[in-house]
Structures are given as C-alpha cells and as structure tokens.
CSV table of C-alpha atoms in Angstrom, one decimal:
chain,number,residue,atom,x,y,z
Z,282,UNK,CA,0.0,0.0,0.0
Z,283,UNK,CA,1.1,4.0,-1.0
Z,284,UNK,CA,0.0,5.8,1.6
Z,285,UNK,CA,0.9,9.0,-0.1
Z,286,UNK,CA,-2.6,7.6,-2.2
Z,287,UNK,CA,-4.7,7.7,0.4
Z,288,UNK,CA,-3.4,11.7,1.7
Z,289,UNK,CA,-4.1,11.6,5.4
Z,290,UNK,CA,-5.3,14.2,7.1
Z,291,UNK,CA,-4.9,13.3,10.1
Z,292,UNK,CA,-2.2,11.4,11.7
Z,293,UNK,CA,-0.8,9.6,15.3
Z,294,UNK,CA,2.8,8.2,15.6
Z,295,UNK,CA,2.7,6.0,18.5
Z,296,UNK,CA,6.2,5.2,20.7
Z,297,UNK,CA,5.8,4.6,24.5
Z,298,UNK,CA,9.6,4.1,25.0
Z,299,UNK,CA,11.9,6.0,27.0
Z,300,UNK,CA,13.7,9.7,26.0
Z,301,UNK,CA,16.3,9.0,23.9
Z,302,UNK,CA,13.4,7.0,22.1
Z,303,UNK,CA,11.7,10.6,21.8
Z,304,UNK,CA,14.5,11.9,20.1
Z,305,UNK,CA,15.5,9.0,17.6
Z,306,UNK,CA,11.6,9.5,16.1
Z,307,UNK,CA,12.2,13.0,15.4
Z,308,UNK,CA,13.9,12.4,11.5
Z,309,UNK,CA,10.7,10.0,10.9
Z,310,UNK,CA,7.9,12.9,12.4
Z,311,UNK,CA,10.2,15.4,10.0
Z,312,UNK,CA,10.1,13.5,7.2
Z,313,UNK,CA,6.7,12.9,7.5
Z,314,UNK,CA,5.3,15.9,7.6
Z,315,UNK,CA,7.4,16.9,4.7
Z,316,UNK,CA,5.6,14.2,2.7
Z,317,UNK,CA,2.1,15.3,3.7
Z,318,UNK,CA,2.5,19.4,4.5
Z,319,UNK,CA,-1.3,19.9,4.5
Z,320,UNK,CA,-1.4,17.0,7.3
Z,321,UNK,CA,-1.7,17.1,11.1
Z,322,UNK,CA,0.9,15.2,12.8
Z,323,UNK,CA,0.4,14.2,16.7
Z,324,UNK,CA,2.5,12.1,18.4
Z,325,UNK,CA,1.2,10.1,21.4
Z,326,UNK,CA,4.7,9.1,24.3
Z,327,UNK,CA,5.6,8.6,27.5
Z,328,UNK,CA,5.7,11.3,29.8
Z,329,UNK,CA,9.8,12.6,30.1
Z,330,UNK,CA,10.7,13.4,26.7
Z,331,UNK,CA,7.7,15.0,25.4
Z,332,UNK,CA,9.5,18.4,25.8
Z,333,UNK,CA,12.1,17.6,23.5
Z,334,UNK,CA,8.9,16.6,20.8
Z,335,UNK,CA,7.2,20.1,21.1
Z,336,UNK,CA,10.0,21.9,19.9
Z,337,UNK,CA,9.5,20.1,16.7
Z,338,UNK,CA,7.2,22.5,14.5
Z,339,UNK,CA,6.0,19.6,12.3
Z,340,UNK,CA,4.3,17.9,15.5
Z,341,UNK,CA,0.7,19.7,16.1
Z,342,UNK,CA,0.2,18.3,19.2
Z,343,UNK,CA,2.2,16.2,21.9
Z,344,UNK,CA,0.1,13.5,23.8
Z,345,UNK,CA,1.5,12.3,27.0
Z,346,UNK,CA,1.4,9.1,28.5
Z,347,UNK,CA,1.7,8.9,32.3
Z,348,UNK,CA,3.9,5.6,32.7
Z,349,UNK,CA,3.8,4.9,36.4
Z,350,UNK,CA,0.3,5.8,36.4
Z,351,UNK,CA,-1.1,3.2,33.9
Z,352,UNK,CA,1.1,0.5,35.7
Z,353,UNK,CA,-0.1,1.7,39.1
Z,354,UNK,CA,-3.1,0.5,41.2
Z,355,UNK,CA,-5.6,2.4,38.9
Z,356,UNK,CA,-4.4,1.7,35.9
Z,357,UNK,CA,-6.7,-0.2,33.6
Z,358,UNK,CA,-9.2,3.0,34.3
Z,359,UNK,CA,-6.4,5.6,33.3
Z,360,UNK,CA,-5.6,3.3,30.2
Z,361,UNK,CA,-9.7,3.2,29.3
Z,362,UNK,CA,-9.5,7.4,29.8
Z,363,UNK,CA,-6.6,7.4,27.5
Z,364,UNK,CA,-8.6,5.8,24.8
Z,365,UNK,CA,-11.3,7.5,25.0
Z,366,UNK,CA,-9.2,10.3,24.8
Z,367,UNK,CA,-7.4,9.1,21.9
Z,368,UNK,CA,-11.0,8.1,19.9
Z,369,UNK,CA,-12.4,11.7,20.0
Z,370,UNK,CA,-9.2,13.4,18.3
Z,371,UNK,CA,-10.6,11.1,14.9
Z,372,UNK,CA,-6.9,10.1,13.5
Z,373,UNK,CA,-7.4,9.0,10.4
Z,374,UNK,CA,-4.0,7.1,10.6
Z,375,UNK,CA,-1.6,5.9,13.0
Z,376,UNK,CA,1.8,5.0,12.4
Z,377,UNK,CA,2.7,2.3,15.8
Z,378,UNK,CA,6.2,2.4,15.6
Z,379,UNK,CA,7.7,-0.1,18.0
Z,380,UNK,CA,6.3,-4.1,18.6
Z,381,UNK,CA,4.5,-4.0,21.3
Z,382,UNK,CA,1.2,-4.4,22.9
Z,383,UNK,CA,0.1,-1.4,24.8
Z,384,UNK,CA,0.7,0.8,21.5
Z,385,UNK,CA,-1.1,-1.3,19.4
Z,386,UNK,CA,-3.9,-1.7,21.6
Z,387,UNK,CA,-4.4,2.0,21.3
Z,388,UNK,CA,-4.4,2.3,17.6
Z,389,UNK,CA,-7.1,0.0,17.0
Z,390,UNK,CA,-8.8,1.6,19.6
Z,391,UNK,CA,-8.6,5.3,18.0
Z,392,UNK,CA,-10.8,4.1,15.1
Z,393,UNK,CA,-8.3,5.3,12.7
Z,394,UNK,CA,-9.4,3.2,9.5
Z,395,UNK,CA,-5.1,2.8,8.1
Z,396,UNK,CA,-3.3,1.7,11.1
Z,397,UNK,CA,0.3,0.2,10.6
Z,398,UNK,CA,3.0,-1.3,12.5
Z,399,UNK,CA,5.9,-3.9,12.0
Z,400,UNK,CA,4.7,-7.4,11.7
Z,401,UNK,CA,5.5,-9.4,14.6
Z,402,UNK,CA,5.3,-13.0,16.1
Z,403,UNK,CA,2.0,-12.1,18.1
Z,404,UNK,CA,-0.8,-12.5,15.9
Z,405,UNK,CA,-3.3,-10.9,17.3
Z,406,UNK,CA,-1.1,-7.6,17.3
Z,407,UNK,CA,-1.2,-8.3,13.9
Z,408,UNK,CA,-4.9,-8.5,13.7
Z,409,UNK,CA,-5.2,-5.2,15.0
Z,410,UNK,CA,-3.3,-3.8,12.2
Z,411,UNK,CA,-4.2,-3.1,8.7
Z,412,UNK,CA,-1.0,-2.9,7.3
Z,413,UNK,CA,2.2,-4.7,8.6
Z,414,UNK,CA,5.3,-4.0,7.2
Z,415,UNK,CA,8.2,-6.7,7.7
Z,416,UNK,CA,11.3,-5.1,9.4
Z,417,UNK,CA,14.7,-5.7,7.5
Z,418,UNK,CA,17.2,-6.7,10.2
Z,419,UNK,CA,19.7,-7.0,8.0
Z,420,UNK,CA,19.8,-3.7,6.7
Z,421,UNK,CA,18.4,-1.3,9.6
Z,422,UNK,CA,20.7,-1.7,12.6
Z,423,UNK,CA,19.9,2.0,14.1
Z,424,UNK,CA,16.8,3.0,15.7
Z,425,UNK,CA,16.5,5.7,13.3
Z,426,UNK,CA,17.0,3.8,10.6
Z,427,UNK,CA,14.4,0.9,11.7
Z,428,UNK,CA,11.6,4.2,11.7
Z,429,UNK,CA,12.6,5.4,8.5
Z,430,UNK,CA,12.0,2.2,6.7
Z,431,UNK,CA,8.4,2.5,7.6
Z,432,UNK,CA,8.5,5.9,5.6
Z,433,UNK,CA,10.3,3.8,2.9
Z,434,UNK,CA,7.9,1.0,2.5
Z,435,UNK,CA,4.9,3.1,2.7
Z,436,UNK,CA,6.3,5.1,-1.4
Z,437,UNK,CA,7.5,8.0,0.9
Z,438,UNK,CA,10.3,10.2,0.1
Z,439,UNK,CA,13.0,10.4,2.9
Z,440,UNK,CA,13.9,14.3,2.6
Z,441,UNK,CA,16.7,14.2,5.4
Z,442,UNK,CA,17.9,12.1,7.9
Z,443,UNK,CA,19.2,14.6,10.2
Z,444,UNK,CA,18.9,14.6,13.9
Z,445,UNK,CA,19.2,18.2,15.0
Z,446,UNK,CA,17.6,20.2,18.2
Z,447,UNK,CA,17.2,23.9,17.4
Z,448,UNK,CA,16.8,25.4,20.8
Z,449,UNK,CA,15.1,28.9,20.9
Z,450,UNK,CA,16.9,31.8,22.1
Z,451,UNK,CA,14.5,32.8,25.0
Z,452,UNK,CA,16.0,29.3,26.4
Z,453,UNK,CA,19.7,30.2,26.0
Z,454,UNK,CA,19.2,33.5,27.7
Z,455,UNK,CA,17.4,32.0,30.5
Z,456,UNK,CA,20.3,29.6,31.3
Z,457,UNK,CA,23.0,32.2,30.6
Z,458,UNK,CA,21.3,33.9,33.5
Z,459,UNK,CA,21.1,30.9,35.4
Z,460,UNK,CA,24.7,30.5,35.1
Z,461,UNK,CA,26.5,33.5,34.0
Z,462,UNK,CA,29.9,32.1,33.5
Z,463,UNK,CA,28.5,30.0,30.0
Z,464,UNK,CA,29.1,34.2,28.9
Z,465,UNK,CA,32.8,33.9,29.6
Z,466,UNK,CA,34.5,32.4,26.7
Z,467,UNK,CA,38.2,32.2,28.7
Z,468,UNK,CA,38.1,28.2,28.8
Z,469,UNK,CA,36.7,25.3,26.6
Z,470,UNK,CA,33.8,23.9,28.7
Z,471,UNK,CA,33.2,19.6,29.0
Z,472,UNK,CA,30.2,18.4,29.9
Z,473,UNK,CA,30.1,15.1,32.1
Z,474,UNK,CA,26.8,12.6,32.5
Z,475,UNK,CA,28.3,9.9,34.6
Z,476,UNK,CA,24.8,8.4,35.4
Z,477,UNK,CA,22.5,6.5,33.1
Z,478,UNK,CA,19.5,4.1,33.1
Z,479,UNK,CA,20.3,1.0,35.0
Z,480,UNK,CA,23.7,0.4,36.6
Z,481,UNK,CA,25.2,-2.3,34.2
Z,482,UNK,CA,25.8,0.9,31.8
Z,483,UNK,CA,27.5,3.5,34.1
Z,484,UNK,CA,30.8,3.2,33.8
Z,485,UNK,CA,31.4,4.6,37.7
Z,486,UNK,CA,32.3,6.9,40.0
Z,487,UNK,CA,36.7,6.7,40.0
Z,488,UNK,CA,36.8,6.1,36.1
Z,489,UNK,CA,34.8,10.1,35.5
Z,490,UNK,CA,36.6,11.3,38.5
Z,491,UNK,CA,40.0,10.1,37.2
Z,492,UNK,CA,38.5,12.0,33.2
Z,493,UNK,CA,38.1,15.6,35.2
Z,494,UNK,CA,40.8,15.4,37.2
Z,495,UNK,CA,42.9,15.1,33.9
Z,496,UNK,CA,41.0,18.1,32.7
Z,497,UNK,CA,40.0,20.5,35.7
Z,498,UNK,CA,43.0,22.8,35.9
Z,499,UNK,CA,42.5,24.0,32.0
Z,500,UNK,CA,38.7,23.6,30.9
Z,501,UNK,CA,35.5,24.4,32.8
Z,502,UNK,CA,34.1,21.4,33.9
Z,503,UNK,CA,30.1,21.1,34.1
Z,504,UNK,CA,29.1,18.0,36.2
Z,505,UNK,CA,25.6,17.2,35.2
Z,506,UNK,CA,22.9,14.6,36.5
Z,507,UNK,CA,19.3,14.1,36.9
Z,508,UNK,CA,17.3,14.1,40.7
Z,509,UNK,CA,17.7,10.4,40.7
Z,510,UNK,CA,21.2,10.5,40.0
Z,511,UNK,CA,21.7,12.8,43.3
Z,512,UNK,CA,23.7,9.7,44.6
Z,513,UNK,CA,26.7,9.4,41.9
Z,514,UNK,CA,27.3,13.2,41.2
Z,515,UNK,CA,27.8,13.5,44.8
Z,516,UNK,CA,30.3,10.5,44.6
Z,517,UNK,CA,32.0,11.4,41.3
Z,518,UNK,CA,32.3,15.4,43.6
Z,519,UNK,CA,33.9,13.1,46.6
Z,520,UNK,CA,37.0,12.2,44.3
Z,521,UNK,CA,37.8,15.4,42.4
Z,522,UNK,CA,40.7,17.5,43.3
Z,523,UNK,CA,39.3,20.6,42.1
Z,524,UNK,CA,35.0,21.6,42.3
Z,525,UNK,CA,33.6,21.1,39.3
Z,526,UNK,CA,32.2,25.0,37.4
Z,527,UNK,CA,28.7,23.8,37.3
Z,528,UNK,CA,26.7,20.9,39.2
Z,529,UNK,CA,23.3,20.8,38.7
Z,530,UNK,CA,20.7,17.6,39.0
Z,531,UNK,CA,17.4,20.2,38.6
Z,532,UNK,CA,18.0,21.0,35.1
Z,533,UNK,CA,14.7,19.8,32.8
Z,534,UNK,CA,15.9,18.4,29.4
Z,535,UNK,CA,14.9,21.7,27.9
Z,536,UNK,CA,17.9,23.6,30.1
Z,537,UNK,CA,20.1,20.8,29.3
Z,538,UNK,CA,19.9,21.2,26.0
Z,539,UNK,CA,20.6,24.8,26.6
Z,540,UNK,CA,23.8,23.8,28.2
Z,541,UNK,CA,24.8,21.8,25.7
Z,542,UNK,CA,24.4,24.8,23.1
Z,543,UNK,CA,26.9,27.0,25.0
Z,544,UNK,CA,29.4,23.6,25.7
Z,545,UNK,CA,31.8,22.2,23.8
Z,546,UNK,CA,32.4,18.5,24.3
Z,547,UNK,CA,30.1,16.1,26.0
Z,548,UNK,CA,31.5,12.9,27.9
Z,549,UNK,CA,29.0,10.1,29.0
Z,550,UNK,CA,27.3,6.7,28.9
Z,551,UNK,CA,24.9,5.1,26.9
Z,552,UNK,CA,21.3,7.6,27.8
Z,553,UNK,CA,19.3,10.4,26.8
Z,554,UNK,CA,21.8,13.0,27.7
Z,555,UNK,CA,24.3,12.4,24.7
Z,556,UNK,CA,21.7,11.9,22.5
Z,557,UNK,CA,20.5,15.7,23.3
Z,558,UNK,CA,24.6,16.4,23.2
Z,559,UNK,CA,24.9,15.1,20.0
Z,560,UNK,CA,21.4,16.6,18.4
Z,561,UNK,CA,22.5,20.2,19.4
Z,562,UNK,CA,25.5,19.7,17.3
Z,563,UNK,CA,27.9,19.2,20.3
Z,564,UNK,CA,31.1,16.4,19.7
Z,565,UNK,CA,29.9,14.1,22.0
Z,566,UNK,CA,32.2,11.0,23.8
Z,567,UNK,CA,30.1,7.9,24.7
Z,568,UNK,CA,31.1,4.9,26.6
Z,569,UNK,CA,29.3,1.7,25.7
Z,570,UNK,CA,28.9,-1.7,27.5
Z,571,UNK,CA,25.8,-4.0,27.6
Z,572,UNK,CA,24.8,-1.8,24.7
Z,573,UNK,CA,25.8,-1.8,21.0
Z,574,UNK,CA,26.6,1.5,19.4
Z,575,UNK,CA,25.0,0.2,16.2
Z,576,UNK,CA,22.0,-0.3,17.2
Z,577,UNK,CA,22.1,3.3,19.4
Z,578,UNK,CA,24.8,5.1,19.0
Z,579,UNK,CA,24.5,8.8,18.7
Z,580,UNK,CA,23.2,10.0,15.8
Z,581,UNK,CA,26.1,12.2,14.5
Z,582,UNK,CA,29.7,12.2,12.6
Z,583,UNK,CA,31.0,14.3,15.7
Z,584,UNK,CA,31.5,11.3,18.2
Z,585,UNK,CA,34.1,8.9,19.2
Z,586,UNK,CA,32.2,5.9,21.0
Z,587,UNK,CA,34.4,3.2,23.5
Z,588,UNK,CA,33.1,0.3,22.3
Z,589,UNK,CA,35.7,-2.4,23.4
Z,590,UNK,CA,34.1,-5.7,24.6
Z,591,UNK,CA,33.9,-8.5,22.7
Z,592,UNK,CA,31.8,-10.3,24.7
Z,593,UNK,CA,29.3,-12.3,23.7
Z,594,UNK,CA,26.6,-12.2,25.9
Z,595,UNK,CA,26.3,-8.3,24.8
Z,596,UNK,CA,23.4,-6.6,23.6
Z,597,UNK,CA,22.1,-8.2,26.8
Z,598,UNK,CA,18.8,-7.2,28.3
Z,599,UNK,CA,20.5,-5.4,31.4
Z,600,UNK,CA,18.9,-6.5,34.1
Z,601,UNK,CA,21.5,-9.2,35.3
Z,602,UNK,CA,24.6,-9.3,34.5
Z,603,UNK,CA,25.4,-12.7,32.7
Z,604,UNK,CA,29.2,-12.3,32.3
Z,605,UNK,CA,31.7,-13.7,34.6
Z,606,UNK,CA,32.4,-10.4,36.6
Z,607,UNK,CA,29.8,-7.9,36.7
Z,608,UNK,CA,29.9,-4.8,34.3
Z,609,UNK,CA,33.2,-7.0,32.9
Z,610,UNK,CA,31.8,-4.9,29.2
Z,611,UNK,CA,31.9,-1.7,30.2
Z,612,UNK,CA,35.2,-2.1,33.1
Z,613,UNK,CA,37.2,-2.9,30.0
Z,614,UNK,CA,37.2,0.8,29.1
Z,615,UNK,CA,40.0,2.3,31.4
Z,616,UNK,CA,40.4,6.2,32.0
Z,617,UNK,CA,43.6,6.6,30.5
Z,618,UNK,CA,42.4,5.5,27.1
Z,619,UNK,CA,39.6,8.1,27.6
Z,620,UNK,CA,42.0,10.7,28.7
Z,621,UNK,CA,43.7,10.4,25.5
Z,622,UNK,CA,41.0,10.4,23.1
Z,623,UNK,CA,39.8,13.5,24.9
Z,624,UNK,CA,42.9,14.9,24.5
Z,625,UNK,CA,42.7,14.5,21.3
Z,626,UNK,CA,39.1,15.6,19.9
Z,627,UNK,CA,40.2,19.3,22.1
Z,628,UNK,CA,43.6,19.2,20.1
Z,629,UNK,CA,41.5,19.0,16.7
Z,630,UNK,CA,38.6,21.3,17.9
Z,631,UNK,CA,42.0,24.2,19.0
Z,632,UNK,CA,43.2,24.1,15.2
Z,633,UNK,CA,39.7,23.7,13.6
C-alpha cells in the first residue's frame, strides 16, 4: 500500500519508550510531515521526553502518557481514559512504531481506518493492524533507521535524515542567566553525565573522577545529573581535586539542551543526555557496555564511541549481569584511554 494515495489528514505516531526513544523518532515525524504538509501530525509518548517533541514544528500536538500511572493500582481506568481520549481526536491514521502491545492496543482503539506497525510473532497484534510491514534486520541496525524504513515501505520520500535540536533563544538567555559564566568564553567547557539508566551501563564513580581530574585545571568542567542521580554526582564530587564550574541535578531536558548549546564536548554513557549532546550539534564522547553502538549510537559524525568488549553475551537485556564479573563490558574501558581520546578531539577542535 502507497500511503501518499490515500493523503491523510490526520495522523498519530505512537512510541511509548523511553527519552532518547523521543528523540530517535524526530527524522521519521520530520520526514513525515514533509511528505504530507497539508497533514496534522500528533505524536502520542511517555511522559519525560515529550518536551524535546514540542519543539518540533512539524508535530501539532504532543500527547503524554503517564507511565507509572497506567502501571499503578488504577491503571486499567487511566488506560480506558486514555482511549477515550485518543478516539475523540478522529486520526485517520496511525503509524505504531515499535512491537508492542500497549501501542497497538491504542491504535485499534482510536478508530483510525489505516493503522500500521511492524509485523511481529503475536498474531493478534497483527490482527489489530491493517497494514504490517516486515522489518529488515539486516539492513536497519539503528533505531532511526528501523523508523525510517516504515516511511520507505509506505512510497514516501526520505527528505533528510538529520537529527538536529534547534533550541530557541528565549531558552539560551534563560540559562545564561542561570549560570552566567556559560558568557565567559576564557576556557573550553566539558560536559560530564556519569549516570544512566540501569547500573550495568555506568561506567562509575573513579573512572569520571579520574577523566576531570585530567582536565580540571585548564577547561571548565560542568558535572551534570538528573534528581535520581543525586547519589553518583555526589560520589563522582567526593573524588575530584578541584570543584567542578557547574553541578546541577534540577535542570529539565529543555535547560540541558541549553547547556549543551553554550558547551563544547560532552563525555558520558549510553542515555538520553548524549543523544541531546549530540542533536544540538555538540562532539559528543560515549562509553558503551551492555549496549551496542549500532544499534544506538549517537546520531552524528561528531563522536568517538568506547566500544571495546567482545563479549558475547552483549546486547544483553541489562537487568542481570550474565558475564563472569559484573559490568566486565563496560570495566574494559579504562580512564587513561579516555584521557587520550579526549585529548585528542580538544587538540582537533583548538586548530579547527
């Protein structure tokens, strides 16, 4: 089926995944609406990285799905209220981009008459489909790449396959005046992230401590986490020789990204925060583990990714660790290699 024959007018892009997962839909929502200009575009995701959506001009509206919520001891009402919800906006289409239940349930729910998803082993998620379209493992490793095959399969054009984060300037002026140093241009700044989701990707406390104690005396150092990583920026501070310019474990993704416009390298695991690094245009340095970098790396040229392991048990489902020694993946990477491939992305970036 051509979609681009049946002109919606309508549409809802379904992914209930985590935020980096709002971000890696954002060339597929672009592309998208380039295809169908005249076309309202929604997107329907889990409450955390709807922010990051909205400043997308092609997205009309942003619906949120409370999580914790729908899991909680109310939740099959709050799911009901979310479909009813979902039925009056009359999509015409919906796009369900990942394979699973919960999003499929609510696009046959919405009424929408085209509804499409990846076929998968569950047959009746398929039966709540109209069209499945068979994934190509083969060729689609990236997450990105996995939504814009959809686009592909459907006779769309792919216009770009950028991911870029254009943050407005009422936002940078706000965190300059947060933080009035980000004005002073005397020192290269380095952003370091040294939480993530799950333990079995953070690289720990000594190994980041050991990167800014390398780098303290000569670039401003910004030591950033979120309010549940309270625990590890306050053990990563423990070890430093010298206080980091900026700590900060408030900042909403929107004043992150802010940050990250005025910065100059990022340094971090596998989560959301290098994915916003890299998508405001920052060289970002990410250090990999139970993850594979081709199936999520960061979507950008400017990057130099650790990916050392070669065991086999990785991409593992990271909720027990099934290697020998705990974290064995991710221990491999050991500061001073770091220290040196930080040295050298600042030498390029002094003669570029």
């Amino acid at each position: 089926m051509l979609l681009s024959d049946h002109l919606p007018k309508n549409i809802l892009v379904i992914d209930l995944r985590y935020i980096g997962d709002c971000l890696f839909i954002m060339p597929f929502l672009r592309n998208l609406k380039a295809n169908f200009p005249n076309a309202r575009v929604s997107a329907l995701v889990n409450e955390g990285g709807d922010p990051l959506l909205r400043l997308l001009p092609e997205v009309s509206e942003v619906i949120v799905v409370k999580r914790k919520e729908i899991k909680g001891k109310w939740g099959v009402f709050k799911f009901m209220q979310l479909l009813k919800d979902i039925r009056k906006r009359k999509f015409d289409t919906v796009i369900v981009v990942p394979q699973s239940d919960r999003p499929t349930i609510i696009a046959y729910a919405s009424g929408a008459k085209i509804r499409i998803g990846f076929l998968s082993k569950s047959w009746w998620r398929n039966s709540l489909l109209t069209l499945r379209l068979k994934y190509d493992h083969e060729k689609n490793f990236h997450l990105i790449e996995h939504h814009l095959q959809i686009l592909a399969d459907l006779g769309l054009k792919i216009f770009n396959e950028e991911l870029s984060l254009l943050i407005p300037d009422e936002h940078i002026r706000a965190i300059t005046s947060k933080y009035p140093l980000l004005k002073e241009k005397n020192k290269r700044s380095i952003i370091i992230h040294p939480g993530a989701r799950g333990h079995l990707r953070q690289w720990g406390e000594d190994n980041f401590a050991e990167v800014i104690n390398a780098f303290s005396e000569e670039y401003k150092i910004f030591l950033i986490g979120g309010q549940s990583e309270k625990d590890i920026i306050r053990q990563v501070q423990d070890k430093l020789i010298r206080p980091p310019d900026i700590v900060a474990t408030e900042l909403n993704l929107i004043e992150f990204a802010s940050l990250c416009t005025l910065s100059d390298l990022f340094i971090g695991n596998d989560s959301a925060p290098i994915h916003i690094a890299a998508a405001t245009g920052m060289f970002v340095i990410g250090l990999y583990g139970p993850t594979l970098p081709m199936f999520c790396r960061p979507w950008t040229e400017k990057s130099l990714l650790f990916d050392i392991s070669k065991l086999q048990c990785r991409q593992c489902e990271q909720e027990i660790c099934l290697a020998p020694k705990e974290k064995a993946c991710i221990d491999e990477i050991k500061p001073e290699q770091v220290i040196e491939g930080v040295k050298g992305v600042l030498n390029r970036m002094q003669y570029s």
